[in-house]
């Protein structure tokens, strides 16, 4: 029999409210609506499916304070992560939100109503306190602390929900099981002992070995239960990961393992998150849960130290294991022994035995450069899938972002660089000059700081889309403001390479090269808001290359840029 849900009853609100679904659907058209964020949508999906049992809605103030301070709901039930519906003062005013009011909660992707919330209270949280107690520190280096301060709105709305329908998914539908569905699956196959394996990364041979060992030692089956909601920024996309899981599941003994996806928005809260994950897997019917070293850890803080100790998560879940009634399976590091062609736990490696390992950093390097990844580390079909989604840099796109004064010759450099890169071959090269973007995308904009920033934001978006498609992109705006350039870098680096080239031609030389006399017109006041005359140019703080056409030729500068790209492996066969 599957494990008992947390709190004793599986809170499957979709099944509970099915008899009144049509009534709720009609009501949703008559009450105010809140468009959910992506994180709120993930949370709501697990609330109404029972994945967050015993929750039946978003935390009210009393429950919230108890969870933050004591890891418990107000009634004493163990719960480690606050689940909140955040709104802005503008939302409260516009929608006239108040206690006892009914509000429709809508999917941001298609505007469909997912549930109706009955508001219990509206309260303003202490975000600093929440950060320190839930995440251990009010440090913006922690992705969830940063999210709280930069994305979460100022007020929380607490209250219970009635389910209308789960969010619609168009990807991997066969693997998206609710707790009730996965419990029925366990019952059908007579799986009474199930080890759940949480992951947000691709799986390799070592992961297969440790999960098989865990299952065999406990005479259990394995549920591969990866997170496909929100994970850590920079993680490999879930589409690639699920293809990897599909491939590796076939490497398990027949009938041992199953794959089911979890639409969870991770918080990277280390020990508290591990406890939360264990409760969620209990709600899915699992009897055992593998907790790894630094489980759900976000990495280093701003001082360069780990946010959590390597075994803090295991210690906390072990502390409450009787209360949550799920057995912790410590993640055992396994090491490859080439002489016997097997993986064994690291603490069982014979003295003097030869071992091999590839770190995560080394794996990323090999994917980036196209270097060989041996079969002892990962299965060929897994490597092929990773290379397909994450090709070597020689097959990736990049953007060269030239910034400098008007008449600094950055356009000359951009055109010459386009010719040189076209000669190099291997990818299409797009040239986006400042006047081109202004004419085609931003013709309605003026030259205030706000409008300049909007222009660079648009340029960054277009460049990112081209870069994602594998193109080489050369852009040459003035881009006088540091924050706008940084935003463009962040947008583009998500999908490929970004190289900021500061064309540092002295202003006096730019004025001398200005054949159109625009600087002179600006000096006379005929043109206002002109960079270098009555509007500032903020010197880049992190340029990848600084060039000066007044002291070196355009050909020399182009050669330096090409060498920079070559050094980062954007040319050549992988």
Coordinates of C-alpha atoms in Angstrom, one line a residue:
X1 CA 0.0 0.0 0.0
X2 CA 1.3 3.5 -0.8
X3 CA 2.4 5.8 1.9
X4 CA -0.3 7.8 3.8
X5 CA -0.5 11.4 2.6
X6 CA 0.9 14.1 4.9
X7 CA -1.9 15.1 7.3
X8 CA -3.7 11.8 6.7
X9 CA -5.8 12.8 3.7
X10 CA -4.8 13.5 0.1
X11 CA -6.2 17.0 -0.6
X12 CA -7.2 16.3 -4.3
X13 CA -9.2 19.5 -4.8
X14 CA -9.8 18.8 -8.5
X15 CA -11.6 15.6 -7.6
X16 CA -13.3 17.2 -4.6
X17 CA -14.7 20.1 -6.6
X18 CA -15.5 18.3 -9.8
X19 CA -19.3 18.1 -9.0
X20 CA -19.5 22.0 -8.9
X21 CA -17.0 22.6 -11.7
X22 CA -19.5 24.2 -14.1
X23 CA -20.8 26.4 -11.3
X24 CA -17.3 27.6 -10.5
X25 CA -16.5 28.1 -14.2
X26 CA -19.5 30.5 -14.5
X27 CA -18.6 32.3 -11.3
X28 CA -15.1 32.9 -12.6
X29 CA -16.5 35.1 -15.3
X30 CA -18.3 37.3 -12.7
X31 CA -15.6 37.9 -10.0
X32 CA -12.3 39.8 -10.2
X33 CA -9.3 37.9 -11.6
X34 CA -5.7 37.7 -10.7
X35 CA -3.3 36.6 -13.4
X36 CA -0.8 34.3 -11.8
X37 CA 3.0 34.4 -12.1
X38 CA 4.8 31.3 -13.3
X39 CA 5.8 30.5 -9.7
X40 CA 2.3 31.0 -8.4
X41 CA 0.9 28.7 -11.2
X42 CA 3.3 25.9 -10.2
X43 CA 2.3 26.3 -6.5
X44 CA -1.4 26.3 -7.4
X45 CA -1.1 23.2 -9.6
X46 CA 0.4 21.3 -6.6
X47 CA -2.2 22.7 -4.2
X48 CA -5.2 21.6 -6.2
X49 CA -3.7 18.2 -7.1
X50 CA -2.9 17.3 -3.5
X51 CA 0.9 17.5 -4.0
X52 CA 1.0 20.1 -1.2
X53 CA -1.4 18.2 1.2
X54 CA -2.5 19.2 3.7
X55 CA -2.7 22.7 2.2
X56 CA -6.0 23.7 0.6
X57 CA -4.9 27.2 -0.5
X58 CA -2.3 29.9 0.1
X59 CA -1.1 30.6 3.6
X60 CA -2.9 33.1 5.8
X61 CA -0.9 35.3 8.1
X62 CA -1.0 33.0 11.1
X63 CA 0.1 29.9 9.0
X64 CA 2.7 32.0 7.3
X65 CA 4.3 33.3 10.5
X66 CA 4.3 29.8 12.0
X67 CA 5.9 28.2 8.9
X68 CA 8.6 30.9 8.7
X69 CA 9.4 30.8 12.4
X70 CA 8.7 27.2 13.4
X71 CA 8.4 25.0 10.3
X72 CA 4.8 24.3 11.2
X73 CA 1.3 25.4 10.2
X74 CA -0.7 27.1 12.9
X75 CA -2.4 23.8 13.8
X76 CA 1.0 22.2 14.4
X77 CA 1.4 20.2 11.2
X78 CA 4.9 20.1 9.9
X79 CA 5.4 22.3 6.8
X80 CA 8.7 24.0 5.9
X81 CA 8.2 26.4 3.0
X82 CA 5.8 29.3 2.9
X83 CA 3.4 29.1 -0.1
X84 CA 2.2 32.6 -0.8
X85 CA 0.0 34.5 -3.3
X86 CA 1.7 37.9 -3.6
X87 CA -0.1 41.0 -4.9
X88 CA 0.8 44.6 -5.3
X89 CA -1.0 47.6 -3.6
X90 CA -2.2 48.5 -7.1
X91 CA -3.9 45.0 -7.4
X92 CA -5.6 45.5 -4.0
X93 CA -6.9 48.9 -5.0
X94 CA -7.9 48.1 -8.6
X95 CA -9.6 44.8 -7.7
X96 CA -10.9 46.1 -4.3
X97 CA -9.5 43.0 -2.7
X98 CA -10.7 42.4 0.9
X99 CA -11.4 39.4 3.2
X100 CA -14.3 37.2 2.2
X101 CA -14.1 38.3 -1.4
X102 CA -13.9 35.6 -4.2
X103 CA -11.3 36.0 -6.8
X104 CA -10.6 33.9 -9.9
X105 CA -6.9 32.7 -10.3
X106 CA -6.0 32.6 -14.0
X107 CA -3.2 30.8 -16.0
X108 CA -0.9 33.5 -17.4
X109 CA -0.4 31.5 -20.6
X110 CA -4.0 31.2 -21.8
X111 CA -6.1 33.2 -19.3
X112 CA -8.0 30.1 -18.3
X113 CA -9.4 30.0 -14.7
X114 CA -7.7 27.4 -12.6
X115 CA -9.4 28.0 -9.3
X116 CA -11.4 30.5 -7.2
X117 CA -9.8 31.9 -4.0
X118 CA -11.9 33.0 -1.0
X119 CA -9.7 35.7 0.6
X120 CA -9.2 35.1 4.3
X121 CA -6.7 37.9 4.9
X122 CA -4.3 40.3 3.2
X123 CA -1.0 41.1 5.0
X124 CA 2.4 42.6 4.5
X125 CA 5.3 40.2 5.1
X126 CA 8.7 41.0 6.6
X127 CA 10.7 39.9 3.6
X128 CA 14.1 40.3 5.4
X129 CA 12.8 38.0 8.2
X130 CA 11.5 35.5 5.6
X131 CA 14.8 35.5 3.8
X132 CA 16.9 35.0 7.0
X133 CA 14.7 32.2 8.5
X134 CA 13.7 30.3 5.4
X135 CA 16.9 30.6 3.4
X136 CA 19.4 31.2 6.2
X137 CA 20.5 34.7 5.0
X138 CA 19.3 37.9 3.4
X139 CA 21.9 37.6 0.7
X140 CA 21.0 38.5 -2.9
X141 CA 23.4 35.8 -4.1
X142 CA 20.7 33.3 -3.1
X143 CA 18.3 33.1 -6.1
X144 CA 15.2 33.0 -4.0
X145 CA 16.3 35.8 -1.7
X146 CA 16.9 37.8 -4.9
X147 CA 13.5 36.7 -6.2
X148 CA 11.7 37.8 -2.9
X149 CA 13.3 41.3 -3.0
X150 CA 13.1 41.9 -6.8
X151 CA 10.0 40.0 -8.0
X152 CA 7.7 39.2 -5.1
X153 CA 5.1 42.0 -4.6
X154 CA 4.5 43.7 -1.2
X155 CA 1.4 41.9 0.1
X156 CA 0.4 38.3 0.6
X157 CA -3.2 37.1 0.2
X158 CA -4.2 34.1 2.3
X159 CA -7.2 31.9 1.7
X160 CA -8.6 28.6 0.5
X161 CA -9.2 27.7 -3.1
X162 CA -11.8 25.7 -5.0
X163 CA -10.4 23.9 -8.1
X164 CA -11.9 24.5 -11.6
X165 CA -9.3 22.7 -13.7
X166 CA -5.6 21.9 -13.6
X167 CA -3.3 23.9 -15.9
X168 CA -3.1 22.6 -19.4
X169 CA 0.3 21.2 -20.5
X170 CA 1.3 20.4 -24.1
X171 CA 4.6 18.7 -23.3
X172 CA 5.3 15.3 -21.9
X173 CA 1.7 14.9 -20.9
X174 CA 2.1 11.1 -20.4
X175 CA 4.6 11.8 -17.6
X176 CA 2.6 14.4 -15.8
X177 CA 0.9 12.5 -13.0
X178 CA -1.0 13.8 -10.1
X179 CA -0.5 12.2 -6.7
X180 CA -3.7 10.3 -7.1
X181 CA -2.6 9.0 -10.6
X182 CA 0.8 7.9 -9.4
X183 CA -0.7 6.2 -6.4
X184 CA -3.1 4.3 -8.7
X185 CA -0.1 3.3 -10.8
X186 CA 1.7 2.0 -7.7
X187 CA -1.3 0.0 -6.7
X188 CA -1.8 -1.5 -10.2
X189 CA 1.8 -2.7 -10.2
X190 CA 1.7 -3.7 -6.6
X191 CA 4.6 -1.3 -5.8
X192 CA 4.5 -1.1 -2.0
X193 CA 8.0 0.3 -1.4
X194 CA 9.1 3.1 -3.6
X195 CA 12.3 5.1 -3.5
X196 CA 11.8 8.6 -5.0
X197 CA 14.7 10.3 -6.7
X198 CA 14.6 14.1 -7.0
X199 CA 16.7 15.8 -9.7
X200 CA 16.9 19.0 -11.7
X201 CA 19.9 17.9 -13.8
X202 CA 20.5 15.3 -16.5
X203 CA 21.2 11.8 -15.3
X204 CA 24.3 9.8 -16.1
X205 CA 25.6 6.3 -15.2
X206 CA 26.4 7.2 -11.6
X207 CA 22.8 8.3 -11.0
X208 CA 21.5 5.1 -12.4
X209 CA 23.9 3.0 -10.3
X210 CA 23.1 4.8 -7.0
X211 CA 19.3 4.6 -7.5
X212 CA 19.5 0.9 -8.4
X213 CA 21.6 0.3 -5.3
X214 CA 19.1 2.2 -3.2
X215 CA 16.2 0.2 -4.5
X216 CA 17.9 -3.2 -4.2
X217 CA 19.1 -2.6 -0.7
X218 CA 15.5 -1.7 0.4
X219 CA 13.7 -4.2 -1.9
X220 CA 11.9 -1.3 -3.5
X221 CA 11.1 0.2 -6.9
X222 CA 12.4 3.6 -8.1
X223 CA 10.4 6.7 -9.0
X224 CA 12.4 9.1 -11.1
X225 CA 10.6 12.3 -10.1
X226 CA 12.4 15.3 -11.7
X227 CA 11.4 18.9 -11.3
X228 CA 10.0 20.6 -14.4
X229 CA 8.7 23.8 -12.9
X230 CA 11.1 26.5 -11.9
X231 CA 14.6 25.4 -11.0
X232 CA 17.9 27.2 -10.4
X233 CA 18.8 29.9 -13.0
X234 CA 21.2 28.5 -15.5
X235 CA 20.0 24.9 -15.2
X236 CA 19.5 22.8 -18.4
X237 CA 16.0 23.2 -19.8
X238 CA 13.5 20.6 -18.9
X239 CA 12.8 19.5 -22.5
X240 CA 16.4 18.3 -22.8
X241 CA 16.4 16.7 -19.4
X242 CA 13.2 14.8 -20.0
X243 CA 14.6 13.4 -23.2
X244 CA 17.6 12.3 -21.2
X245 CA 15.3 10.7 -18.5
X246 CA 13.4 8.8 -21.2
X247 CA 16.6 7.4 -22.5
X248 CA 18.1 6.4 -19.2
X249 CA 14.9 4.8 -17.8
X250 CA 15.4 2.1 -20.5
X251 CA 18.7 1.3 -18.8
X252 CA 17.0 0.1 -15.6
X253 CA 16.1 -3.5 -15.0
X254 CA 12.6 -4.2 -16.5
X255 CA 9.9 -3.2 -14.1
X256 CA 12.1 -1.5 -11.6
X257 CA 11.7 2.2 -12.4
X258 CA 9.1 4.7 -13.6
X259 CA 9.3 8.3 -14.6
X260 CA 6.9 11.0 -13.4
X261 CA 7.4 14.8 -13.7
X262 CA 6.8 17.3 -10.9
X263 CA 5.7 20.8 -11.7
X264 CA 7.4 22.3 -8.7
X265 CA 8.8 25.8 -8.4
X266 CA 12.0 25.2 -6.4
X267 CA 13.2 27.7 -3.8
X268 CA 16.8 26.2 -3.4
X269 CA 16.2 26.4 0.3
X270 CA 18.6 23.6 1.3
X271 CA 17.5 21.8 4.5
X272 CA 14.0 23.3 4.5
X273 CA 13.5 22.4 0.9
X274 CA 14.7 18.8 1.4
X275 CA 12.0 18.4 4.1
X276 CA 9.4 20.0 1.7
X277 CA 10.5 17.6 -1.0
X278 CA 10.2 14.6 1.3
X279 CA 6.6 15.6 2.2
X280 CA 5.7 16.1 -1.4
X281 CA 7.0 12.6 -2.3
X282 CA 5.1 11.2 0.7
X283 CA 2.0 12.7 -0.8
X284 CA 2.8 10.9 -4.1
X285 CA 2.8 7.6 -2.2
X286 CA 6.6 7.1 -1.9
X287 CA 8.0 5.3 1.1
X288 CA 11.7 6.4 0.7
X289 CA 13.4 9.5 -0.5
X290 CA 17.0 10.0 -1.7
X291 CA 18.6 13.1 -0.2
X292 CA 21.9 14.1 -1.7
X293 CA 24.9 16.1 -0.6
X294 CA 23.9 19.8 -0.4
X295 CA 20.4 18.9 -1.5
X296 CA 18.7 21.9 -3.2
X297 CA 21.6 24.1 -2.3
X298 CA 22.0 27.3 -4.4
X299 CA 25.8 27.3 -4.3
X300 CA 28.0 30.1 -2.9
X301 CA 27.0 33.2 -1.0
X302 CA 28.3 36.7 -1.7
X303 CA 31.3 35.9 0.5
X304 CA 32.2 32.8 -1.5
X305 CA 31.0 30.3 1.1
X306 CA 28.3 27.6 0.7
X307 CA 24.9 28.7 1.9
X308 CA 24.4 25.3 3.6
X309 CA 26.6 22.6 5.0
X310 CA 26.9 19.5 2.8
X311 CA 24.7 17.3 5.1
X312 CA 22.4 19.9 6.7
X313 CA 19.5 18.7 4.5
X314 CA 20.0 15.0 5.5
X315 CA 20.2 16.0 9.2
X316 CA 17.0 18.1 9.1
X317 CA 14.9 15.4 7.4
X318 CA 16.3 12.7 9.6
X319 CA 15.2 14.8 12.6
X320 CA 11.6 14.7 11.5
X321 CA 11.5 11.3 9.7
X322 CA 9.1 9.8 12.3
X323 CA 6.7 12.6 11.9
X324 CA 6.7 12.6 8.1
X325 CA 6.9 8.8 8.0
X326 CA 9.2 8.6 5.0
X327 CA 12.6 7.0 5.2
X328 CA 15.6 9.1 4.2
X329 CA 18.1 7.4 1.8
X330 CA 21.4 9.2 2.0
X331 CA 22.8 9.9 -1.4
X332 CA 26.0 7.8 -1.6
X333 CA 28.7 9.2 -3.9
X334 CA 29.8 6.4 -6.3
X335 CA 33.1 6.2 -8.0
X336 CA 34.1 4.4 -11.3
X337 CA 36.7 1.7 -11.1
X338 CA 38.1 1.2 -14.7
X339 CA 39.9 -2.1 -13.9
X340 CA 36.6 -3.8 -13.0
X341 CA 34.3 -1.5 -15.1
X342 CA 31.9 -0.8 -12.2
X343 CA 30.7 1.9 -9.9
X344 CA 31.1 1.4 -6.2
X345 CA 30.3 3.6 -3.2
X346 CA 33.3 5.9 -2.6
X347 CA 33.7 4.6 1.0
X348 CA 34.1 1.1 -0.4
X349 CA 36.9 1.8 -2.9
X350 CA 39.8 -0.6 -2.2
X351 CA 43.0 1.0 -1.2
X352 CA 45.2 1.8 -4.1
X353 CA 42.5 1.2 -6.7
X354 CA 42.4 3.3 -9.8
X355 CA 39.4 5.6 -10.0
X356 CA 38.0 7.9 -12.6
X357 CA 35.6 10.8 -12.3
X358 CA 34.3 13.8 -14.4
X359 CA 33.2 16.8 -12.5
X360 CA 30.2 18.9 -13.5
X361 CA 32.6 21.7 -14.6
X362 CA 34.6 19.3 -16.7
X363 CA 31.4 17.9 -18.3
X364 CA 30.3 21.4 -19.2
X365 CA 33.8 22.1 -20.7
X366 CA 33.6 18.9 -22.8
X367 CA 30.1 19.8 -24.1
X368 CA 31.2 23.3 -24.8
X369 CA 34.3 22.3 -26.7
X370 CA 33.0 19.0 -28.2
X371 CA 35.6 17.0 -26.4
X372 CA 35.0 13.2 -25.9
X373 CA 32.7 12.1 -23.1
X374 CA 33.4 8.4 -22.3
X375 CA 30.8 5.7 -22.0
X376 CA 31.9 4.8 -18.5
X377 CA 30.6 8.3 -17.5
X378 CA 27.4 8.5 -19.5
X379 CA 25.5 6.4 -22.0
X380 CA 26.0 7.3 -25.7
X381 CA 22.3 8.1 -26.2
X382 CA 22.4 10.6 -23.3
X383 CA 25.5 12.3 -24.6
X384 CA 23.9 12.6 -28.0
X385 CA 20.9 14.3 -26.6
X386 CA 23.0 16.7 -24.6
X387 CA 25.1 17.6 -27.6
X388 CA 22.0 18.1 -29.7
X389 CA 20.6 20.7 -27.2
X390 CA 23.9 22.1 -26.1
X391 CA 26.2 22.1 -29.1
X392 CA 29.9 23.1 -28.8
X393 CA 30.7 26.7 -29.1
X394 CA 31.7 26.3 -32.7
X395 CA 28.0 25.7 -33.4
X396 CA 26.6 28.3 -31.0
X397 CA 25.6 31.8 -31.7
X398 CA 27.2 35.0 -30.3
X399 CA 26.7 38.7 -30.2
X400 CA 29.5 41.3 -30.6
X401 CA 28.2 44.5 -29.0
X402 CA 30.2 47.6 -30.1
X403 CA 29.5 50.7 -28.1
X404 CA 31.0 54.2 -28.4
X405 CA 30.4 57.8 -29.3
X406 CA 28.8 58.9 -32.6
X407 CA 31.4 59.0 -35.3
X408 CA 33.8 56.8 -33.3
X409 CA 34.1 54.5 -36.3
X410 CA 32.2 51.6 -34.6
X411 CA 30.0 51.3 -37.7
X412 CA 33.2 50.9 -39.9
X413 CA 34.4 48.2 -37.5
X414 CA 31.0 46.5 -37.5
X415 CA 30.9 46.3 -41.3
X416 CA 34.4 45.1 -41.7
X417 CA 33.9 42.5 -39.0
X418 CA 30.8 41.3 -40.8
X419 CA 32.8 40.7 -44.0
X420 CA 35.6 38.9 -42.0
X421 CA 33.1 36.6 -40.3
X422 CA 31.3 35.9 -43.5
X423 CA 34.6 34.8 -44.9
X424 CA 35.2 32.6 -41.9
X425 CA 31.9 30.8 -42.6
X426 CA 30.1 28.3 -40.4
X427 CA 27.1 30.5 -39.4
X428 CA 25.0 33.4 -40.7
X429 CA 26.1 36.9 -39.7
X430 CA 23.6 39.6 -38.9
X431 CA 24.6 43.3 -38.8
X432 CA 22.4 45.6 -36.6
X433 CA 23.6 49.2 -36.8
X434 CA 22.3 51.9 -34.6
X435 CA 20.5 53.7 -37.3
X436 CA 19.0 50.5 -38.6
X437 CA 17.4 49.6 -35.3
X438 CA 16.2 53.2 -34.8
X439 CA 14.6 53.2 -38.2
X440 CA 13.1 49.7 -38.2
X441 CA 12.2 49.0 -34.5
X442 CA 12.3 52.3 -32.6
X443 CA 11.3 55.0 -34.9
X444 CA 8.8 56.4 -32.4
X445 CA 11.4 56.8 -29.6
X446 CA 13.3 60.0 -28.7
X447 CA 16.6 60.3 -26.9
X448 CA 15.7 60.5 -23.2
X449 CA 17.4 58.0 -20.9
X450 CA 14.2 56.0 -20.7
X451 CA 13.8 55.9 -24.5
X452 CA 17.4 55.0 -25.0
X453 CA 17.1 52.1 -22.6
X454 CA 13.9 50.9 -24.4
X455 CA 15.9 51.0 -27.7
X456 CA 18.7 48.9 -26.2
X457 CA 16.3 46.5 -24.6
X458 CA 14.7 45.9 -28.0
X459 CA 18.1 45.5 -29.6
X460 CA 19.1 43.0 -26.9
X461 CA 15.9 41.0 -27.5
X462 CA 16.4 40.8 -31.3
X463 CA 20.1 39.9 -30.8
X464 CA 19.2 37.2 -28.3
X465 CA 16.7 35.6 -30.6
X466 CA 19.3 35.5 -33.5
X467 CA 22.0 34.3 -31.1
X468 CA 19.7 31.5 -29.9
X469 CA 19.2 30.4 -33.5
X470 CA 23.0 30.0 -33.9
X471 CA 23.8 33.2 -35.8
X472 CA 26.7 35.6 -35.3
X473 CA 25.3 39.1 -34.5
X474 CA 27.1 42.4 -34.7
X475 CA 25.4 45.4 -33.1
X476 CA 26.8 48.9 -33.0
X477 CA 24.6 51.4 -31.1
X478 CA 25.9 54.3 -29.0
X479 CA 24.4 52.6 -25.9
X480 CA 25.7 55.2 -23.4
X481 CA 24.2 53.8 -20.2
X482 CA 25.9 51.0 -18.2
X483 CA 22.6 49.4 -16.8
X484 CA 21.1 49.0 -20.3
X485 CA 24.3 47.4 -21.6
X486 CA 24.3 45.0 -18.7
X487 CA 20.7 44.1 -19.3
X488 CA 21.5 43.3 -22.9
X489 CA 24.4 41.1 -21.7
X490 CA 22.2 39.2 -19.3
X491 CA 19.6 38.6 -21.9
X492 CA 22.0 37.4 -24.6
X493 CA 24.2 35.3 -22.3
X494 CA 21.2 33.1 -21.5
X495 CA 21.4 31.7 -25.1
X496 CA 24.9 32.2 -26.3
X497 CA 28.1 34.3 -26.3
X498 CA 28.2 38.0 -25.6
X499 CA 31.3 40.2 -26.2
X500 CA 31.2 43.9 -25.3
X501 CA 33.7 46.0 -27.3
X502 CA 34.2 49.5 -26.2
X503 CA 35.2 51.7 -29.1
X504 CA 37.1 54.2 -27.0
X505 CA 37.7 56.9 -29.6
X506 CA 38.4 60.2 -27.8
X507 CA 35.5 62.6 -28.1
X508 CA 37.7 65.2 -29.7
X509 CA 38.6 62.8 -32.5
X510 CA 35.0 61.8 -32.9
X511 CA 34.1 65.5 -33.4
X512 CA 36.9 65.8 -36.0
X513 CA 35.6 62.8 -37.9
X514 CA 32.0 64.0 -37.8
X515 CA 31.5 64.9 -41.5
X516 CA 27.8 65.6 -40.9
X517 CA 28.5 68.4 -38.4
X518 CA 26.1 66.9 -35.8
X519 CA 28.4 67.6 -32.9
X520 CA 28.6 71.3 -34.0
X521 CA 24.9 71.5 -34.1
X522 CA 24.6 70.0 -30.6
X523 CA 27.2 72.6 -29.3
X524 CA 25.0 75.4 -30.8
X525 CA 22.0 74.0 -29.0
X526 CA 20.2 73.0 -32.3
X527 CA 20.2 69.4 -31.0
X528 CA 19.6 68.5 -27.4
X529 CA 20.3 65.4 -25.4
X530 CA 23.3 64.5 -27.6
X531 CA 25.8 62.0 -26.1
X532 CA 29.1 63.6 -25.4
X533 CA 27.8 67.2 -25.5
X534 CA 24.9 67.6 -23.1
X535 CA 24.2 63.9 -22.4
X536 CA 26.6 61.5 -20.6
X537 CA 28.4 58.4 -21.9
X538 CA 29.1 56.0 -19.1
X539 CA 32.4 54.2 -19.8
X540 CA 31.8 50.4 -19.7
X541 CA 33.0 48.7 -16.5
X542 CA 33.4 45.2 -17.9
X543 CA 34.3 45.5 -21.6
X544 CA 35.7 42.3 -23.1
X545 CA 37.8 44.4 -25.4
X546 CA 38.8 48.1 -25.6
X547 CA 39.8 49.5 -29.0
X548 CA 40.7 52.9 -30.3
X549 CA 40.5 53.6 -34.0
X550 CA 42.5 56.8 -33.6
X551 CA 45.6 54.7 -32.7
X552 CA 45.0 51.4 -34.6
X553 CA 43.5 50.5 -37.9
X554 CA 40.1 49.0 -38.5
X555 CA 41.8 45.9 -39.8
X556 CA 43.8 45.5 -36.6
X557 CA 40.7 46.0 -34.5
X558 CA 38.8 43.4 -36.5
X559 CA 41.7 41.0 -36.1
X560 CA 41.6 41.5 -32.3
X561 CA 37.9 40.7 -32.2
X562 CA 38.3 37.6 -34.3
X563 CA 41.1 36.4 -32.1
X564 CA 38.9 37.0 -29.0
X565 CA 36.1 34.8 -30.6
X566 CA 38.6 32.2 -31.6
X567 CA 40.1 32.0 -28.1
X568 CA 36.6 31.3 -26.8
X569 CA 36.3 28.4 -29.3
X570 CA 33.6 29.9 -31.5
X571 CA 35.5 28.8 -34.7
X572 CA 36.7 25.5 -35.8
X573 CA 35.3 22.0 -36.0
X574 CA 34.2 20.3 -32.8

